[in-house]
mmCIF file of C-alpha atoms and ligand atoms in Angstrom:
data_model
loop_
_atom_site.group_PDB
_atom_site.id
_atom_site.type_symbol
_atom_site.label_atom_id
_atom_site.label_comp_id
_atom_site.label_asym_id
_atom_site.label_seq_id
_atom_site.Cartn_x
_atom_site.Cartn_y
_atom_site.Cartn_z
ATOM 1 C CA MET A 204 7.332 22.039 9.984
ATOM 2 C CA ARG A 205 4.552 20.904 7.708
ATOM 3 C CA LYS A 206 5.139 20.315 4.051
ATOM 4 C CA SER A 207 3.247 18.646 1.262
ATOM 5 C CA PHE A 208 4.517 16.543 -1.592
ATOM 6 C CA LYS A 209 2.519 16.301 -4.770
ATOM 7 C CA TYR A 210 2.879 13.672 -7.492
ATOM 8 C CA LYS A 211 1.046 12.811 -10.652
ATOM 9 C CA LEU A 212 -0.564 9.408 -10.866
ATOM 10 C CA TYR A 213 0.097 7.290 -13.942
ATOM 11 C CA ARG A 214 -2.754 7.237 -16.373
ATOM 12 C CA SER A 215 -4.504 3.919 -16.200
ATOM 13 C CA LYS A 216 -7.888 2.316 -16.559
ATOM 14 C CA LYS A 217 -7.871 1.776 -12.816
ATOM 15 C CA ASN A 218 -8.175 5.517 -12.328
ATOM 16 C CA ARG A 219 -11.865 5.091 -13.049
ATOM 17 C CA TYR A 220 -12.058 3.577 -9.593
ATOM 18 C CA LEU A 221 -10.753 6.856 -8.139
ATOM 19 C CA ASP A 222 -13.157 8.770 -10.318
ATOM 20 C CA ARG A 223 -16.012 6.805 -8.806
ATOM 21 C CA LEU A 224 -14.683 7.382 -5.282
ATOM 22 C CA ILE A 225 -14.616 11.124 -5.896
ATOM 23 C CA ILE A 226 -18.149 11.152 -7.291
ATOM 24 C CA PHE A 227 -19.446 9.154 -4.312
ATOM 25 C CA SER A 228 -17.611 11.533 -1.980
ATOM 26 C CA GLY A 229 -19.457 14.362 -3.676
ATOM 27 C CA VAL A 230 -22.785 12.605 -3.096
ATOM 28 C CA ILE A 231 -21.962 12.137 0.581
ATOM 29 C CA TYR A 232 -20.849 15.745 0.846
ATOM 30 C CA ASN A 233 -24.182 16.954 -0.502
ATOM 31 C CA HIS A 234 -26.025 14.568 1.814
ATOM 32 C CA CYS A 235 -24.176 16.087 4.786
ATOM 33 C CA ILE A 236 -25.008 19.611 3.696
ATOM 34 C CA ALA A 237 -28.683 18.637 3.386
ATOM 35 C CA LEU A 238 -28.633 17.127 6.874
ATOM 36 C CA HIS A 239 -27.003 20.239 8.303
ATOM 37 C CA LYS A 240 -29.639 22.448 6.728
ATOM 38 C CA ARG A 241 -32.551 20.293 7.814
ATOM 39 C CA TYR A 242 -31.244 19.932 11.366
ATOM 40 C CA PHE A 243 -30.877 23.678 11.653
ATOM 41 C CA LYS A 244 -34.372 24.274 10.316
ATOM 42 C CA LEU A 245 -35.894 21.803 12.811
ATOM 43 C CA THR A 246 -33.958 22.687 15.945
ATOM 44 C CA GLY A 247 -32.301 26.014 15.244
ATOM 45 C CA LYS A 248 -29.061 24.460 16.400
ATOM 46 C CA TYR A 249 -25.815 23.481 14.783
ATOM 47 C CA LEU A 250 -25.367 19.798 13.957
ATOM 48 C CA ASN A 251 -22.491 18.323 15.914
ATOM 49 C CA PRO A 252 -19.962 16.692 13.537
ATOM 50 C CA ASN A 253 -19.550 13.623 15.757
ATOM 51 C CA ARG A 254 -23.281 12.934 15.668
ATOM 52 C CA LEU A 255 -23.215 13.334 11.919
ATOM 53 C CA LYS A 256 -20.391 10.794 11.692
ATOM 54 C CA THR A 257 -22.278 8.157 13.697
ATOM 55 C CA HIS A 258 -25.390 8.837 11.659
ATOM 56 C CA LEU A 259 -23.513 8.220 8.411
ATOM 57 C CA THR A 260 -22.074 4.975 9.774
ATOM 58 C CA LYS A 261 -25.598 3.808 10.542
ATOM 59 C CA LEU A 262 -26.774 4.761 7.061
ATOM 60 C CA LYS A 263 -24.288 2.352 5.495
ATOM 61 C CA LYS A 264 -26.415 -0.536 6.782
ATOM 62 C CA ILE A 265 -29.455 0.635 4.842
ATOM 63 C CA LYS A 266 -29.762 -0.798 1.349
ATOM 64 C CA LYS A 267 -30.304 2.560 -0.315
ATOM 65 C CA TYR A 268 -27.016 3.903 1.028
ATOM 66 C CA GLU A 269 -25.045 0.721 0.656
ATOM 67 C CA PHE A 270 -22.666 2.361 -1.791
ATOM 68 C CA TYR A 271 -21.407 4.622 0.991
ATOM 69 C CA ARG A 272 -19.373 1.623 2.121
ATOM 70 C CA PHE A 273 -17.414 1.936 -1.062
ATOM 71 C CA VAL A 274 -15.848 5.177 0.176
ATOM 72 C CA PRO A 275 -13.153 4.628 2.850
ATOM 73 C CA SER A 276 -14.578 5.665 6.228
ATOM 74 C CA GLN A 277 -11.698 8.061 6.803
ATOM 75 C CA ALA A 278 -12.597 9.903 3.651
ATOM 76 C CA ILE A 279 -16.180 10.244 4.934
ATOM 77 C CA GLN A 280 -14.899 11.577 8.249
ATOM 78 C CA ASP A 281 -12.800 14.076 6.389
ATOM 79 C CA ILE A 282 -15.838 15.306 4.461
ATOM 80 C CA VAL A 283 -17.715 15.867 7.735
ATOM 81 C CA GLU A 284 -14.750 17.689 9.250
ATOM 82 C CA ARG A 285 -14.241 19.812 6.178
ATOM 83 C CA ILE A 286 -17.856 20.981 6.270
ATOM 84 C CA ASP A 287 -17.489 21.619 9.999
ATOM 85 C CA ARG A 288 -14.443 23.817 9.359
ATOM 86 C CA GLY A 289 -16.379 25.694 6.678
ATOM 87 C CA TYR A 290 -19.226 26.415 9.061
ATOM 88 C CA LYS A 291 -16.875 27.474 11.858
ATOM 89 C CA LEU A 292 -15.215 30.014 9.561
ATOM 90 C CA PHE A 293 -18.632 31.267 8.548
ATOM 91 C CA PHE A 294 -19.763 31.657 12.193
ATOM 92 C CA LYS A 295 -16.540 33.432 13.052
ATOM 93 C CA TYR A 296 -17.107 35.797 10.155
ATOM 94 C CA GLN A 297 -20.707 36.424 11.276
ATOM 95 C CA LYS A 298 -19.465 37.437 14.729
ATOM 96 C CA ASP A 299 -16.756 39.712 13.460
ATOM 97 C CA LYS A 300 -17.164 40.954 9.916
ATOM 98 C CA SER A 301 -13.925 42.893 9.917
ATOM 99 C CA VAL A 302 -11.906 39.705 9.320
ATOM 100 C CA GLY A 303 -11.469 40.746 5.725
ATOM 101 C CA LEU A 304 -12.391 37.801 3.528
ATOM 102 C CA ARG A 305 -16.094 37.121 3.267
ATOM 103 C CA TYR A 306 -17.166 33.621 4.192
ATOM 104 C CA SER A 307 -20.402 32.045 3.098
ATOM 105 C CA PRO A 308 -21.666 28.788 4.619
ATOM 106 C CA PRO A 309 -20.738 25.539 2.811
ATOM 107 C CA SER A 310 -23.250 24.818 0.075
ATOM 108 C CA PHE A 311 -24.254 22.077 -2.346
ATOM 109 C CA LYS A 312 -21.789 21.186 -5.070
ATOM 110 C CA LYS A 313 -22.320 19.465 -8.370
ATOM 111 C CA THR A 314 -20.812 16.010 -8.057
ATOM 112 C CA ARG A 315 -19.290 16.477 -11.487
ATOM 113 C CA LYS A 316 -17.355 19.395 -10.078
ATOM 114 C CA TYR A 317 -16.365 17.657 -6.869
ATOM 115 C CA LYS A 318 -12.623 17.098 -7.059
ATOM 116 C CA SER A 319 -10.993 15.174 -4.265
ATOM 117 C CA PHE A 320 -11.049 12.962 -1.228
ATOM 118 C CA THR A 321 -8.659 12.723 1.713
ATOM 119 C CA LEU A 322 -7.414 9.785 3.758
ATOM 120 C CA LYS A 323 -5.618 9.837 7.084
ATOM 121 C CA GLN A 324 -3.847 6.838 8.605
ATOM 122 C CA ALA A 325 -5.992 4.108 7.099
ATOM 123 C CA GLY A 326 -7.409 3.370 3.687
ATOM 124 C CA TYR A 327 -4.096 3.369 1.855
ATOM 125 C CA LYS A 328 -0.776 1.631 1.997
ATOM 126 C CA LEU A 329 2.486 2.978 0.668
ATOM 127 C CA LEU A 330 4.396 0.194 -1.076
ATOM 128 C CA ASP A 331 8.008 0.162 -2.177
ATOM 129 C CA GLY A 332 9.148 2.426 -4.960
ATOM 130 C CA ASN A 333 6.444 4.530 -6.504
ATOM 131 C CA ARG A 334 3.463 2.333 -5.710
ATOM 132 C CA ILE A 335 0.521 2.974 -3.431
ATOM 133 C CA LYS A 336 -2.467 0.828 -2.591
ATOM 134 C CA ILE A 337 -5.810 2.577 -2.254
ATOM 135 C CA GLY A 338 -8.715 0.352 -1.297
ATOM 136 C CA ASP A 339 -7.805 -2.921 -2.967
ATOM 137 C CA LYS A 340 -6.194 -1.387 -6.013
ATOM 138 C CA MET A 341 -2.588 -0.566 -6.718
ATOM 139 C CA PHE A 342 -1.574 2.744 -8.298
ATOM 140 C CA LYS A 343 1.707 4.137 -9.529
ATOM 141 C CA PHE A 344 2.799 7.735 -9.347
ATOM 142 C CA SER A 345 5.785 9.515 -10.888
ATOM 143 C CA LYS A 346 7.974 9.904 -7.847
ATOM 144 C CA SER A 347 9.953 13.008 -8.659
ATOM 145 C CA ARG A 348 11.397 13.323 -5.150
ATOM 146 C CA ASP A 349 11.397 11.528 -1.826
ATOM 147 C CA ILE A 350 8.699 11.970 0.777
ATOM 148 C CA ILE A 351 10.187 13.363 3.999
ATOM 149 C CA GLY A 352 8.608 13.353 7.462
ATOM 150 C CA ALA A 353 5.564 11.620 8.907
ATOM 151 C CA ILE A 354 2.621 11.365 6.503
ATOM 152 C CA LYS A 355 -0.479 12.952 8.046
ATOM 153 C CA THR A 356 -2.956 12.942 5.191
ATOM 154 C CA VAL A 357 -3.144 11.626 1.650
ATOM 155 C CA THR A 358 -5.325 13.492 -0.834
ATOM 156 C CA ILE A 359 -6.324 12.280 -4.268
ATOM 157 C CA LYS A 360 -7.362 15.058 -6.575
ATOM 158 C CA ARG A 361 -8.690 15.109 -10.103
ATOM 159 C CA ASP A 362 -8.028 18.171 -12.233
ATOM 160 C CA ALA A 363 -10.047 19.615 -15.081
ATOM 161 C CA LEU A 364 -8.063 17.619 -17.614
ATOM 162 C CA GLY A 365 -8.995 14.347 -15.939
ATOM 163 C CA ASP A 366 -5.499 13.726 -14.545
ATOM 164 C CA PHE A 367 -5.088 12.494 -10.988
ATOM 165 C CA TYR A 368 -2.655 13.847 -8.448
ATOM 166 C CA ILE A 369 -1.690 12.507 -5.070
ATOM 167 C CA THR A 370 -0.597 14.831 -2.275
ATOM 168 C CA PHE A 371 1.096 13.679 0.909
ATOM 169 C CA SER A 372 0.858 16.227 3.689
ATOM 170 C CA CYS A 373 3.718 15.539 6.093
ATOM 171 C CA ASP A 374 4.537 16.668 9.601
ATOM 172 C CA ASN A 375 7.881 16.964 11.375
ATOM 173 C CA VAL A 376 9.746 17.826 8.233
ATOM 174 C CA GLU A 377 13.165 18.996 9.398
ATOM 175 C CA PRO A 378 14.266 22.267 7.805
ATOM 176 C CA GLN A 379 16.514 20.925 5.106
ATOM 177 C CA THR A 380 19.161 23.498 4.571
ATOM 178 C CA ILE A 381 19.552 26.563 6.713
ATOM 179 C CA LYS A 382 20.821 29.177 4.313
ATOM 180 C CA PRO A 383 23.762 31.292 5.529
ATOM 181 C CA MET A 384 22.837 34.649 7.042
ATOM 182 C CA THR A 385 23.690 37.574 4.816
ATOM 183 C CA GLY A 386 23.115 40.343 7.332
ATOM 184 C CA LYS A 387 20.800 42.086 4.904
ATOM 185 C CA SER A 388 17.139 42.976 5.340
ATOM 186 C CA ALA A 389 14.733 44.451 2.865
ATOM 187 C CA GLY A 390 11.229 45.803 2.418
ATOM 188 C CA PHE A 391 9.207 45.043 -0.694
ATOM 189 C CA ASP A 392 6.435 46.830 -2.495
ATOM 190 C CA PHE A 393 4.056 45.062 -4.858
ATOM 191 C CA GLY A 394 2.975 46.651 -8.105
ATOM 192 C CA LEU A 395 1.357 45.950 -11.412
ATOM 193 C CA LYS A 396 4.100 46.551 -13.960
ATOM 194 C CA THR A 397 6.938 45.906 -11.581
ATOM 195 C CA PHE A 398 5.866 42.867 -9.630
ATOM 196 C CA LEU A 399 8.180 43.656 -6.759
ATOM 197 C CA THR A 400 10.367 46.629 -5.871
ATOM 198 C CA CYS A 401 13.044 46.168 -3.253
ATOM 199 C CA SER A 402 14.047 48.863 -0.769
ATOM 200 C CA ASP A 403 17.737 48.642 -1.683
ATOM 201 C CA GLY A 404 16.909 49.715 -5.219
ATOM 202 C CA ILE A 405 18.819 46.839 -6.776
ATOM 203 C CA VAL A 406 16.087 44.275 -7.164
ATOM 204 C CA GLU A 407 13.198 45.294 -9.359
ATOM 205 C CA ILE A 408 11.250 42.398 -10.786
ATOM 206 C CA ASN A 409 9.034 43.001 -13.775
ATOM 207 C CA SER A 410 5.807 41.067 -14.007
ATOM 208 C CA PRO A 411 6.359 38.218 -16.432
ATOM 209 C CA LEU A 412 4.750 38.661 -19.800
ATOM 210 C CA VAL A 413 3.244 35.201 -19.683
ATOM 211 C CA PHE A 414 0.290 36.540 -17.736
ATOM 212 C CA THR A 415 -0.728 39.093 -20.326
ATOM 213 C CA SER A 416 -0.078 36.840 -23.302
ATOM 214 C CA GLY A 417 -1.803 34.021 -21.418
ATOM 215 C CA LEU A 418 -4.887 36.182 -20.977
ATOM 216 C CA LYS A 419 -5.203 36.510 -24.726
ATOM 217 C CA GLU A 420 -4.949 32.768 -25.164
ATOM 218 C CA ILE A 421 -7.572 32.189 -22.498
ATOM 219 C CA ARG A 422 -9.901 34.635 -24.185
ATOM 220 C CA ARG A 423 -9.478 32.862 -27.496
ATOM 221 C CA ALA A 424 -10.094 29.435 -25.969
ATOM 222 C CA ASN A 425 -13.104 30.782 -24.099
ATOM 223 C CA LYS A 426 -14.608 32.060 -27.318
ATOM 224 C CA ALA A 427 -14.005 28.706 -28.958
ATOM 225 C CA VAL A 428 -16.012 27.031 -26.219
ATOM 226 C CA SER A 429 -18.939 29.384 -26.498
ATOM 227 C CA ARG A 430 -19.092 28.982 -30.280
ATOM 228 C CA LYS A 431 -19.540 25.217 -30.049
ATOM 229 C CA LYS A 432 -22.897 23.573 -29.760
ATOM 230 C CA ILE A 433 -23.846 22.537 -26.267
ATOM 231 C CA TRP A 434 -23.278 18.834 -25.397
ATOM 232 C CA SER A 435 -21.314 18.360 -28.620
ATOM 233 C CA ASN A 436 -18.057 16.481 -28.809
ATOM 234 C CA SER A 437 -16.201 19.479 -30.177
ATOM 235 C CA ARG A 438 -17.356 21.538 -27.238
ATOM 236 C CA ARG A 439 -16.026 18.943 -24.830
ATOM 237 C CA LYS A 440 -12.667 19.136 -26.584
ATOM 238 C CA ALA A 441 -12.681 22.928 -26.465
ATOM 239 C CA VAL A 442 -13.388 22.814 -22.725
ATOM 240 C CA VAL A 443 -10.425 20.492 -22.198
ATOM 241 C CA ASN A 444 -8.260 22.809 -24.244
ATOM 242 C CA LEU A 445 -9.287 25.774 -22.125
ATOM 243 C CA ALA A 446 -8.461 23.836 -18.966
ATOM 244 C CA ARG A 447 -5.062 22.953 -20.422
ATOM 245 C CA ILE A 448 -4.218 26.598 -21.048
ATOM 246 C CA HIS A 449 -5.299 27.537 -17.532
ATOM 247 C CA LYS A 450 -3.124 24.809 -16.101
ATOM 248 C CA LEU A 451 -0.104 25.841 -18.132
ATOM 249 C CA ILE A 452 -0.376 29.435 -16.978
ATOM 250 C CA THR A 453 -0.764 28.336 -13.370
ATOM 251 C CA TYR A 454 2.415 26.282 -13.669
ATOM 252 C CA LYS A 455 4.333 29.157 -15.219
ATOM 253 C CA ARG A 456 3.186 31.485 -12.470
ATOM 254 C CA ARG A 457 4.152 29.034 -9.743
ATOM 255 C CA ASP A 458 7.533 28.587 -11.349
ATOM 256 C CA PHE A 459 8.068 32.339 -11.413
ATOM 257 C CA HIS A 460 6.940 32.669 -7.781
ATOM 258 C CA PHE A 461 9.153 29.854 -6.518
ATOM 259 C CA LYS A 462 12.279 31.036 -8.304
ATOM 260 C CA LEU A 463 11.820 34.597 -7.110
ATOM 261 C CA ALA A 464 11.017 33.530 -3.527
ATOM 262 C CA ASN A 465 14.090 31.328 -3.488
ATOM 263 C CA LYS A 466 16.308 34.150 -4.625
ATOM 264 C CA LEU A 467 14.955 36.629 -2.103
ATOM 265 C CA VAL A 468 15.196 34.208 0.806
ATOM 266 C CA CYS A 469 18.818 33.482 -0.114
ATOM 267 C CA ASP A 470 19.683 37.170 -0.364
ATOM 268 C CA TYR A 471 18.003 38.557 2.756
ATOM 269 C CA ASP A 472 17.564 37.527 6.401
ATOM 270 C CA TYR A 473 14.521 39.630 7.230
ATOM 271 C CA LEU A 474 11.887 40.261 4.576
ATOM 272 C CA PHE A 475 9.090 42.767 5.050
ATOM 273 C CA PHE A 476 5.979 43.003 2.915
ATOM 274 C CA GLU A 477 2.819 45.014 3.094
ATOM 275 C CA ASP A 478 -0.211 43.278 4.488
ATOM 276 C CA LEU A 479 -2.254 42.815 1.325
ATOM 277 C CA ASN A 480 -5.841 43.854 1.056
ATOM 278 C CA ILE A 481 -6.657 41.940 -2.072
ATOM 279 C CA SER A 482 -10.283 43.041 -2.391
ATOM 280 C CA ALA A 483 -9.298 46.708 -2.226
ATOM 281 C CA MET A 484 -6.517 46.143 -4.739
ATOM 282 C CA LYS A 485 -8.975 44.501 -7.093
ATOM 283 C CA LYS A 486 -11.203 47.539 -6.916
ATOM 284 C CA LEU A 487 -8.284 49.757 -7.791
ATOM 285 C CA TRP A 488 -6.546 47.654 -10.396
ATOM 286 C CA GLY A 489 -9.068 45.152 -11.654
ATOM 287 C CA ARG A 490 -8.635 41.458 -12.268
ATOM 288 C CA LYS A 491 -4.925 41.683 -13.033
ATOM 289 C CA VAL A 492 -4.302 41.464 -9.312
ATOM 290 C CA SER A 493 -5.610 37.932 -9.166
ATOM 291 C CA ASP A 494 -3.579 37.026 -12.244
ATOM 292 C CA LEU A 495 -0.376 38.060 -10.544
ATOM 293 C CA GLY A 496 -1.174 36.000 -7.466
ATOM 294 C CA PHE A 497 0.398 38.214 -4.789
ATOM 295 C CA SER A 498 -1.009 36.235 -1.893
ATOM 296 C CA ASP A 499 0.152 32.926 -3.386
ATOM 297 C CA PHE A 500 3.576 34.462 -3.659
ATOM 298 C CA LEU A 501 3.543 35.590 -0.023
ATOM 299 C CA ASN A 502 2.578 32.078 1.074
ATOM 300 C CA ILE A 503 5.497 30.629 -0.853
ATOM 301 C CA VAL A 504 7.915 33.157 0.649
ATOM 302 C CA GLY A 505 6.603 32.249 4.115
ATOM 303 C CA HIS A 506 7.208 28.551 3.480
ATOM 304 C CA LYS A 507 10.670 29.167 2.078
ATOM 305 C CA CYS A 508 11.568 31.301 5.094
ATOM 306 C CA SER A 509 10.649 28.600 7.580
ATOM 307 C CA GLU A 510 12.499 26.069 5.478
ATOM 308 C CA TYR A 511 15.688 28.090 5.245
ATOM 309 C CA GLY A 512 15.668 29.661 8.711
ATOM 310 C CA LYS A 513 14.863 33.214 7.590
ATOM 311 C CA LYS A 514 12.171 35.617 8.839
ATOM 312 C CA MET A 515 9.314 37.255 7.034
ATOM 313 C CA SER A 516 6.685 39.620 8.378
ATOM 314 C CA THR A 517 4.022 41.919 7.086
ATOM 315 C CA VAL A 518 3.400 45.566 7.877
ATOM 316 C CA ASP A 519 -0.069 46.787 8.831
ATOM 317 C CA ARG A 520 -2.131 47.618 5.785
ATOM 318 C CA PHE A 521 -3.181 50.986 7.247
ATOM 319 C CA PHE A 522 0.387 52.139 7.425
ATOM 320 C CA PRO A 523 0.699 54.775 4.644
ATOM 321 C CA SER A 524 3.751 53.310 2.940
ATOM 322 C CA THR A 525 3.198 55.060 -0.363
ATOM 323 C CA LYS A 526 2.269 58.522 0.894
ATOM 324 C CA THR A 527 5.034 58.906 3.459
ATOM 325 C CA CYS A 528 8.201 60.640 2.374
ATOM 326 C CA ASN A 529 11.110 58.442 3.318
ATOM 327 C CA MET A 530 13.450 61.412 3.788
ATOM 328 C CA CYS A 531 11.473 63.680 6.122
ATOM 329 C CA LYS A 532 8.711 61.251 7.246
ATOM 330 C CA ASN A 533 6.050 63.725 6.234
ATOM 331 C CA VAL A 534 2.761 62.111 5.164
ATOM 332 C CA ASN A 535 1.594 63.630 1.903
ATOM 333 C CA LYS A 536 -2.128 63.778 2.582
ATOM 334 C CA SER A 537 -2.969 65.595 -0.641
ATOM 335 C CA MET A 538 -1.881 62.571 -2.654
ATOM 336 C CA GLY A 539 -4.926 60.983 -4.291
ATOM 337 C CA PHE A 540 -5.454 57.782 -6.185
ATOM 338 C CA LYS A 541 -4.768 59.658 -9.410
ATOM 339 C CA ASP A 542 -1.264 60.550 -8.317
ATOM 340 C CA LEU A 543 -0.546 56.897 -7.677
ATOM 341 C CA SER A 544 -0.143 56.392 -11.405
ATOM 342 C CA ASN A 545 2.896 58.667 -11.427
ATOM 343 C CA ARG A 546 6.062 56.715 -10.927
ATOM 344 C CA GLU A 547 7.745 59.671 -9.255
ATOM 345 C CA TRP A 548 6.581 62.425 -6.980
ATOM 346 C CA ILE A 549 8.067 65.420 -5.198
ATOM 347 C CA CYS A 550 7.670 65.692 -1.437
ATOM 348 C CA PRO A 551 5.906 69.015 -0.694
ATOM 349 C CA SER A 552 7.655 69.487 2.624
ATOM 350 C CA CYS A 553 11.304 68.738 1.797
ATOM 351 C CA GLY A 554 11.207 68.963 -1.984
ATOM 352 C CA VAL A 555 12.974 65.706 -2.655
ATOM 353 C CA LEU A 556 12.161 63.690 -5.791
ATOM 354 C CA LEU A 557 10.927 60.228 -4.779
ATOM 355 C CA HIS A 558 10.621 57.026 -6.764
ATOM 356 C CA ARG A 559 7.140 55.872 -5.805
ATOM 357 C CA ASP A 560 7.732 52.142 -5.361
ATOM 358 C CA ARG A 561 11.226 52.336 -3.897
ATOM 359 C CA ASN A 562 10.063 54.971 -1.430
ATOM 360 C CA ALA A 563 7.213 52.679 -0.363
ATOM 361 C CA ALA A 564 9.550 49.695 -0.055
ATOM 362 C CA ARG A 565 11.924 51.716 2.157
ATOM 363 C CA ASN A 566 9.039 52.781 4.373
ATOM 364 C CA ILE A 567 7.917 49.173 4.679
ATOM 365 C CA LEU A 568 11.436 48.154 5.691
ATOM 366 C CA GLU A 569 11.703 50.859 8.368
ATOM 367 C CA GLU A 570 8.250 50.201 9.746
ATOM 368 C CA GLY A 571 8.978 46.471 9.818
ATOM 369 C CA ILE A 572 12.221 46.944 11.764
ATOM 370 C CA ARG A 573 10.512 49.331 14.164
ATOM 371 C CA ARG A 574 7.907 46.681 14.967
ATOM 372 C CA LEU A 575 10.365 43.867 15.560
HETATM 373 ZN ZN1 ZN B 220 10.000 64.817 2.390
#
């Protein structure tokens, strides 16, 4: 099992060194993109990543590009591979546009906005305690928990507040604690007001208020930024403040997601969700969908399941979970988008009163079991 461990680096003057590494990585990234584009224009072919790597190694010998040596070679390789992955996704999307998410080819980035670099086996050394050596400099991070498994990659990331984080992505992490089986399974339906409705009718999680109150705060901070004069010191401070609010809300959301996922994975053995079509949901419900972070939540549940030895699966998005009556299995075709706002509806064929979300959750559960 793969798992990543993230820690905050201590604030120190030495962090400027990392800052510089990230900026240089951004320069190299843009250089690679330019080479890709030019190569394609000249030959009509795709630039092989291995050729690009050897080319970059050669460049280091030229005086103009001498500063490329400053960036660990593994980090450069990672940049090339990352761009390669981006292009591959784009080509795949071009071949088959029904994949769902739209992919555009990798493009130029402002170096100021470039955020991270990644190392593999070399370029760093983990010392005792909470110390790590990157290049020839030693850094300390707040080690909130132990790193388990074999370290595959180390990523240094700078956030909008100027803080640095270090992430160890590890392989062969043994599932820590297999939670006892409860013999219970459940289907879940996502919603706006109620974040999650469970098929057994017991669990009904309201969306935390922090998201709505957070939106107001963000709006206020946003206005503050736009009122300030461009390039002024007060504007810079307002931008940092806005980033701080964003970060706080992200943390609160993650906390909510993790606690809920933990609870569900402890309570149920098999968990069924609907396969989310985020872009369609956005059209229907607006930006609130992204604020709630349904897909982040599903990812966390998936991780928790593999960690605790439980199973999660999703039900085809074209399965009419909302419109099907759970009692008589009749699909209510006359139900439009308008009716979706009603929390309850009466089945026209058997006349039973149905709770919209619970009915959908039950359908998801049954469909999930049928597919197993
Ligand atoms: Zn019915």
